[in-house]
Coordinates of C-alpha atoms and ligand atoms in Angstrom, one line a residue:
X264 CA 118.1 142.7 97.3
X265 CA 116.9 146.3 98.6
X266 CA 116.6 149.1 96.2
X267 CA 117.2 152.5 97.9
X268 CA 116.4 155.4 96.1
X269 CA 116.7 159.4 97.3
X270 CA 116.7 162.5 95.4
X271 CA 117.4 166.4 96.3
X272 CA 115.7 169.1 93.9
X273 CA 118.2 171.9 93.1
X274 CA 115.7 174.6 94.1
X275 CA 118.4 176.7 95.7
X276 CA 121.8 176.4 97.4
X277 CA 122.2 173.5 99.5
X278 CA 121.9 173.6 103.0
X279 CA 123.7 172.0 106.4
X280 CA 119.9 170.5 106.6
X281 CA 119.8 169.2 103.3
X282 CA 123.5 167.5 104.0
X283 CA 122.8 165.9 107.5
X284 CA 119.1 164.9 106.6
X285 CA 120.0 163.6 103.0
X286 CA 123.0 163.9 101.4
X287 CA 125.5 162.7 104.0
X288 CA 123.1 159.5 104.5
X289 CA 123.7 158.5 100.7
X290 CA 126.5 156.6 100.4
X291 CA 126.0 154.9 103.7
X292 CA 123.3 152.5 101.3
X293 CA 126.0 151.6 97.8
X294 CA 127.7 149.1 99.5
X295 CA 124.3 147.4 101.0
X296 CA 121.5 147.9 98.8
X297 CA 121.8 148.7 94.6
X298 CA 121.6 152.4 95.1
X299 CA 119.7 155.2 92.7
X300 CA 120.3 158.8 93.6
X301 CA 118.9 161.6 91.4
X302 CA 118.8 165.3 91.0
X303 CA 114.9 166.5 90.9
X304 CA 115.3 168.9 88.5
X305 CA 111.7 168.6 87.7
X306 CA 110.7 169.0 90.8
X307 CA 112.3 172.1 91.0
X308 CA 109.6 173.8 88.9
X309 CA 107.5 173.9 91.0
X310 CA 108.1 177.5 92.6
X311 CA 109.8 180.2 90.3
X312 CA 113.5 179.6 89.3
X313 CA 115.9 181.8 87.0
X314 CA 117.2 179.6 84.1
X315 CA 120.8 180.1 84.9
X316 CA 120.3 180.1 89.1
X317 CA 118.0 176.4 87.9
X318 CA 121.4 175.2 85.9
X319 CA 124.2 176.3 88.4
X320 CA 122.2 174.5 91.2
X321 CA 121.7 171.2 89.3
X322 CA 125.5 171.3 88.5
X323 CA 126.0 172.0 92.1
X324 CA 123.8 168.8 93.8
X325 CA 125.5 166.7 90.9
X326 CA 128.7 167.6 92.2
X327 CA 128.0 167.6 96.0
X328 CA 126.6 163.8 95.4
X329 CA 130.3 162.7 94.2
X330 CA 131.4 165.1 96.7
X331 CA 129.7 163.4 99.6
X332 CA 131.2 159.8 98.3
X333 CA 128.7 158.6 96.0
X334 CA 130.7 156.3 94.1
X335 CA 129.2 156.3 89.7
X336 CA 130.1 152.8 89.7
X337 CA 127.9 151.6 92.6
X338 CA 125.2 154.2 92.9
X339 CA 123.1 155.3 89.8
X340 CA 123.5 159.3 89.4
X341 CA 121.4 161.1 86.7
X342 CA 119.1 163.9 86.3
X343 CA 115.2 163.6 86.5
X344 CA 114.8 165.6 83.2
X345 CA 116.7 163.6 81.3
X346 CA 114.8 160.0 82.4
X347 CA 110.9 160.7 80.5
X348 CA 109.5 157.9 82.1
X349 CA 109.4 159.7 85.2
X350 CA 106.7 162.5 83.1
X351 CA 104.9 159.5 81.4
X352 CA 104.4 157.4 84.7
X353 CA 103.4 160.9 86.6
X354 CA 101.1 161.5 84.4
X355 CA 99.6 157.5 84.3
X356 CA 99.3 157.3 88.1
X357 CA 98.0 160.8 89.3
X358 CA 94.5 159.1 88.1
X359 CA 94.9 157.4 90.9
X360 CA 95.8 160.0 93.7
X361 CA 92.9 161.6 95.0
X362 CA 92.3 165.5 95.6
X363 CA 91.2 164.9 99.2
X364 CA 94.4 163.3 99.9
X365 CA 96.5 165.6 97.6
X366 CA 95.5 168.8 99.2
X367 CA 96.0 167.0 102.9
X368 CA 100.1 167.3 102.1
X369 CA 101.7 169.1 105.1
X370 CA 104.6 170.2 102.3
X371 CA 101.6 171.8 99.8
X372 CA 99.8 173.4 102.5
X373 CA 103.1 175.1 103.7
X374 CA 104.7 176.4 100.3
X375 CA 101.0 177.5 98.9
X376 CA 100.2 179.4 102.2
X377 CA 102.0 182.5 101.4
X378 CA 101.1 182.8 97.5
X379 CA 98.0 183.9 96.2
X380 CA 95.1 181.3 95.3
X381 CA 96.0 182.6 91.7
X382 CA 99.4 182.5 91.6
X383 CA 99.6 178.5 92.4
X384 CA 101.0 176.4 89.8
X385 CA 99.3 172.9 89.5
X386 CA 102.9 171.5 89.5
X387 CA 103.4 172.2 93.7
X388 CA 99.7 170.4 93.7
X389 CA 101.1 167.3 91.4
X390 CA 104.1 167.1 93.1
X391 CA 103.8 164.0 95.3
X392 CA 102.3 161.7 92.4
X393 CA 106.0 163.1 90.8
X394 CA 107.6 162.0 93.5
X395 CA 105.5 158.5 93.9
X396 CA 106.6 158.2 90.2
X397 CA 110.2 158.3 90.9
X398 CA 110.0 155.9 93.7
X399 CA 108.0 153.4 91.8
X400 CA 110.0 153.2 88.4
X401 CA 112.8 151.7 89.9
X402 CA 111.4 149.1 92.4
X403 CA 112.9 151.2 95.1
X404 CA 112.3 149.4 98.4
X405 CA 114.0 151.9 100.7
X406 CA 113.3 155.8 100.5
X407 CA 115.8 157.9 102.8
X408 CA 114.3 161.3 103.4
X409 CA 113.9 163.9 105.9
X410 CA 110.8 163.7 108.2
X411 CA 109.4 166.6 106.3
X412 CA 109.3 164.4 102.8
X413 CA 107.8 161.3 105.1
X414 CA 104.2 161.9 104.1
X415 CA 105.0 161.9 100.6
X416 CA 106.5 158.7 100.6
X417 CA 103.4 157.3 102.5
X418 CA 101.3 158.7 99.5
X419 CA 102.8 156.5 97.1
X420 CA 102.7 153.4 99.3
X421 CA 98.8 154.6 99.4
X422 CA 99.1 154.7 95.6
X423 CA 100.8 151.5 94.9
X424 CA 98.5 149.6 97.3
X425 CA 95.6 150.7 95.4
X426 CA 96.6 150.5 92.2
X427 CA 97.9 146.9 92.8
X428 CA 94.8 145.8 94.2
X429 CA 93.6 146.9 91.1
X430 CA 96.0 145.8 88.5
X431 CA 97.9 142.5 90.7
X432 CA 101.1 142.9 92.0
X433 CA 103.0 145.2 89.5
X434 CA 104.4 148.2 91.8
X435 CA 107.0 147.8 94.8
X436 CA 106.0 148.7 97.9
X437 CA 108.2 151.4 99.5
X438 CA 109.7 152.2 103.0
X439 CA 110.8 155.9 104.0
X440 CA 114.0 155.4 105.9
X441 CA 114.2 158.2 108.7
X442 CA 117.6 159.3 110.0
X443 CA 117.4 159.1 114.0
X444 CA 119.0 162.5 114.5
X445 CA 119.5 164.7 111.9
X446 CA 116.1 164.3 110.7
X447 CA 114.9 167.8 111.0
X448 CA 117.8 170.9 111.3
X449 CA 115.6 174.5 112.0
X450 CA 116.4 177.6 110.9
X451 CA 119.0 179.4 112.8
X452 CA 117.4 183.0 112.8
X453 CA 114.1 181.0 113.5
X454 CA 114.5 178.0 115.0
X455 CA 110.7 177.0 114.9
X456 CA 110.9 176.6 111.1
X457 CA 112.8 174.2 109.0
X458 CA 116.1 175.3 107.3
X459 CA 114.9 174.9 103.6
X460 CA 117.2 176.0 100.8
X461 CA 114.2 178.1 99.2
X462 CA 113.8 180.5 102.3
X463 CA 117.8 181.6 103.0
X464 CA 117.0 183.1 106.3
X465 CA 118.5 181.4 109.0
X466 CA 120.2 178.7 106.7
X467 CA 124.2 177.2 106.8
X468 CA 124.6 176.6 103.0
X469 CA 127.2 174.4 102.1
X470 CA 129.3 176.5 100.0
X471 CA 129.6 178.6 103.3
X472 CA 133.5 179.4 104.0
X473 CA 134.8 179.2 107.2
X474 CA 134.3 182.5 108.7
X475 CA 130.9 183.0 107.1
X476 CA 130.2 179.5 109.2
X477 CA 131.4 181.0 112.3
X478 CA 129.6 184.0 112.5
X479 CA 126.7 182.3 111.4
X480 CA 126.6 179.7 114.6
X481 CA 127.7 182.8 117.1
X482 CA 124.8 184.5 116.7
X483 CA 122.3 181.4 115.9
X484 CA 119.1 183.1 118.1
X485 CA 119.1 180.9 121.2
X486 CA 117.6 181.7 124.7
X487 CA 117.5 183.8 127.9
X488 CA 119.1 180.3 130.1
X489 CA 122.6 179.4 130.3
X490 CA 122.6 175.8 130.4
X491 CA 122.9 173.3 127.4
X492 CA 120.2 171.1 127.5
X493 CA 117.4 169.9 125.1
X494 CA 113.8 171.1 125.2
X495 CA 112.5 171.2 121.9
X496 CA 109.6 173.3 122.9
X497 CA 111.4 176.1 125.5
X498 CA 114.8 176.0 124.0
X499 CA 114.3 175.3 120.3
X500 CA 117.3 177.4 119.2
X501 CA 119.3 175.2 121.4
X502 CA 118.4 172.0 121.2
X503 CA 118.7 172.9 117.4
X504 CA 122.4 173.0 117.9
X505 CA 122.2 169.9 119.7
X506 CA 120.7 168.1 117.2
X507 CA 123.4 169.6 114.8
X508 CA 126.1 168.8 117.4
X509 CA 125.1 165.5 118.1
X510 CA 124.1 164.5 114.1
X511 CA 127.5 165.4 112.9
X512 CA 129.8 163.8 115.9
X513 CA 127.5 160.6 115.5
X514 CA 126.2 161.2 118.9
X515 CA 123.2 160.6 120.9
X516 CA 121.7 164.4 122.8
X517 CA 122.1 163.1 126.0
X518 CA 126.4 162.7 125.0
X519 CA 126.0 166.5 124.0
X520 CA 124.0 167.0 127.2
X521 CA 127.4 165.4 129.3
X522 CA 129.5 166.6 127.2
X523 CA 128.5 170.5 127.9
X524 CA 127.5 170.3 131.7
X525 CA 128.4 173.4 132.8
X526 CA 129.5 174.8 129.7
X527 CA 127.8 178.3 128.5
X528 CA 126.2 178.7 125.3
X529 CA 129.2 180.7 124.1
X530 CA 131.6 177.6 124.7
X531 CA 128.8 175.3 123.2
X532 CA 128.4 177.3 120.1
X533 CA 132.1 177.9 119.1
X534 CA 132.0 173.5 119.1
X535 CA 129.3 173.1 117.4
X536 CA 130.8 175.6 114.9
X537 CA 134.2 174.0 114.9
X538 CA 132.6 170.4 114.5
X539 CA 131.2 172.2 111.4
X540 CA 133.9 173.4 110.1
X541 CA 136.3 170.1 110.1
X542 CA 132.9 168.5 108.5
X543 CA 132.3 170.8 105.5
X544 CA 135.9 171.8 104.8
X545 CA 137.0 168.4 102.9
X546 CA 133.8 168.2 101.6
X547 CA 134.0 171.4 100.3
X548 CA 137.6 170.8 98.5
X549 CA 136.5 167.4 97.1
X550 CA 133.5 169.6 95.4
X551 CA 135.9 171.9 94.1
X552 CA 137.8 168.9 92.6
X553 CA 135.1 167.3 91.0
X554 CA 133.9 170.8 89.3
X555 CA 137.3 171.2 88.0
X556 CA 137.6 167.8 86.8
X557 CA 135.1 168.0 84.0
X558 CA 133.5 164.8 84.2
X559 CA 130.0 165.6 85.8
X560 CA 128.4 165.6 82.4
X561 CA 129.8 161.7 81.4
X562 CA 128.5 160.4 84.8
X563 CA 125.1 162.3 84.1
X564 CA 124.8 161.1 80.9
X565 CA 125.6 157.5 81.7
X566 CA 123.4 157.3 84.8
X567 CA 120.3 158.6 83.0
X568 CA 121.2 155.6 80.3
X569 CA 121.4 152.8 83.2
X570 CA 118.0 154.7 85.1
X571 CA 115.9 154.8 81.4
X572 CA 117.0 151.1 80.9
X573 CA 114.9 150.1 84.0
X574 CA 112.6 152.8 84.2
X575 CA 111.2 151.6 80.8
X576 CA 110.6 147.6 82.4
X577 CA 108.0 149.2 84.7
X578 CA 106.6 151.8 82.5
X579 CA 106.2 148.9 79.7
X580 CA 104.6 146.8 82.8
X581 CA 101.9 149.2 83.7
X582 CA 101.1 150.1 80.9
X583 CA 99.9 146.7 79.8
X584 CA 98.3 146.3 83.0
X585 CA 96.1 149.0 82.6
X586 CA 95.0 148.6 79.2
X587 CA 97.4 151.1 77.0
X588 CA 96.9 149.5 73.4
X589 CA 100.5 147.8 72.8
X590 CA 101.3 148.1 69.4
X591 CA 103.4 144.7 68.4
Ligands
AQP259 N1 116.1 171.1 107.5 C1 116.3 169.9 107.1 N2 116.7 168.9 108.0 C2 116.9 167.7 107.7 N3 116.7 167.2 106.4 C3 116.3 168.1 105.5 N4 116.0 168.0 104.2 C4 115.7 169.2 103.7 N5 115.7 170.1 104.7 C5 116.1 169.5 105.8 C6 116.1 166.7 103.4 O1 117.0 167.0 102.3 C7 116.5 166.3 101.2 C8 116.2 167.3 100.1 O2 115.0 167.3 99.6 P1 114.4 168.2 98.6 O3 115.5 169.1 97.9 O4 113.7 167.3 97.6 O5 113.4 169.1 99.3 P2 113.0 169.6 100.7 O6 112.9 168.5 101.6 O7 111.8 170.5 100.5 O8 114.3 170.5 101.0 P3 114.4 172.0 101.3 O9 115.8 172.3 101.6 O10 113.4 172.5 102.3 O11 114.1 172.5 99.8 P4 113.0 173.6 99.4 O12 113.3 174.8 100.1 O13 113.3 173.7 97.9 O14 111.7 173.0 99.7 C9 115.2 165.6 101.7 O15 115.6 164.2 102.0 C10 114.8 166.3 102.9 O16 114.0 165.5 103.8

């Protein structure tokens, strides 16, 4: 049986990207594959993060995963932090990564660019092996992410295929499992750049209301045409809201393309901001349900018990395999 396994880090309010790239892909895998879903919490250190901002976010992802339809009793929920084998295998297998290939990460090179050579925490360097870590513990098979974390997951495939030719076959090999459309939402205010939680510019977060939505999508920057078509390079803004459109209608861009023939970008966008809309607004009252229902904390605390129960098979197994003296 498949394993899928897919995690957000609560580095910031969740975004329209992180839901049609991610989160809204989640439950689609409990009733195929045995399911593991975590909250990066770790992960999230890798930039600077208030204490309480770091908290009120986790509690947030927690509660958008139940929100979105993961289901406790078929998909395993916990939080990174509270599962150490993630911190011990890290730290085991990072021998293995090399810097060439480290500093080659499309993700590190982006996030370090701006800060000062000084100012970079190791963790933002490390951050992959984390990540090949989390994949490997659990045997995970299938690895849904957003292009943008693609290269990570080929990293630990890199990883497990060396350290198995070393060791025999002790680590899984994973897949990344790309969403066709959806895969990549931009930035409204820039629509060359991806909407990331960590930079708010330009971002639909999902605790948006309504109006906040609207006048968010009517002034989206778009271009000097009239027609709605998609040219990724000439018309990023719109074929942004395409991709939007099309993702969240379960369409393909040439139906948006039909659909808006002779349309102007005015009609476009008001869709595209109601299709919005009827999406987030149930999610948005289960979230408020679940938050008020007080039982995030049991369904943390019993996922992390069911995640350390396996984590610790594969830990025990590496460890042996690479020579850690086992005490009887
Ligand atoms: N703009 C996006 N379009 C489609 N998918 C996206 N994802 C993130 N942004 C987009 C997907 O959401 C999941 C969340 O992953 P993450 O929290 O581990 O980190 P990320 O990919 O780095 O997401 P952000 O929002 O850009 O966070 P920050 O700003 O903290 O780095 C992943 O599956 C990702 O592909």
């Amino acid at each position: 049986m498949e394993t899928t396994l897919s995690a957000i880090k609560p580095t910031g309010q969740l975004t329209l990207g992180n839901y049609l790239g991610a989160l809204r892909n989640f439950p689609k895998f409990q009733d195929e594959s045995k399911n593991i879903i975590f909250i990066a919490d770790l992960h999230a250190l890798t930039l600077p993060i208030a204490p309480e901002v770091l908290r009120e976010n986790t509690r947030d992802v927690a509660a958008f995963y139940l929100a979105a339809g993961l289901d406790p009793k078929k998909t395993i929920i916990f939080l990174q932090s509270m599962v150490h084998q993630h911190s011990e295998l890290s730290t085991i297998i990072g021998n293995y990564a090399y810097m060439g290939e480290m500093s080659r990460m499309t993700q590190f090179k982006e996030k370090s660019s701006h800060l000062n050579e000084k100012s970079i925490g190791l963790g933002i360097f490390t951050y992959p092996v984390l990540m090949a870590a989390d994949i490997v513990l659990y045997n995970a098979t299938k690895v849904p992410v957003g292009e943008d974390q693609k290269q990570h997951v080929e990293l630990c495939r890199n990883l497990v295929t060396r350290f198995n030719h070393l060791y025999g076959d002790i680590l899984t090999l994973p897949e990344p499992v790309i969403p066709t459309v959806g895969a990549r939402i931009m930035s409204l205010s820039d629509p060359t750049k991806k909407m990331s939680k960590s930079d708010p510019k330009g971002d639909i977060f999902l605790k948006d209301d309504e109006k906040t939505i609207r006048k968010k999508i009517m002034s989206a920057v778009t271009d000097m045409e009239t027609s709605v078509h998609y040219d990724k390079v000439n018309k990023p803004g719109i074929s942004n809201l395409m991709t939007i459109y099309a993702s969240i209608k379960n369409i393909t861009i040439e139906d948006v393309e039909k659909e808006f023939v002779g349309s102007n970008y005015g009609t476009f966008k008001r869709a595209v901001a109601d299709a919005i809309v009827a999406e987030l607004t149930p999610f948005q009252n289960r979230y408020r349900e679940i938050i008020a229902s007080g039982e995030l904390d049991r369904v943390l605390k019993e996922g992390a018990e069911q995640a350390s129960q396996i984590a610790e098979v594969t830990l025990e197994k590496v460890k042996k395999a690479i020579g850690l003296y086992q005490v009887k």
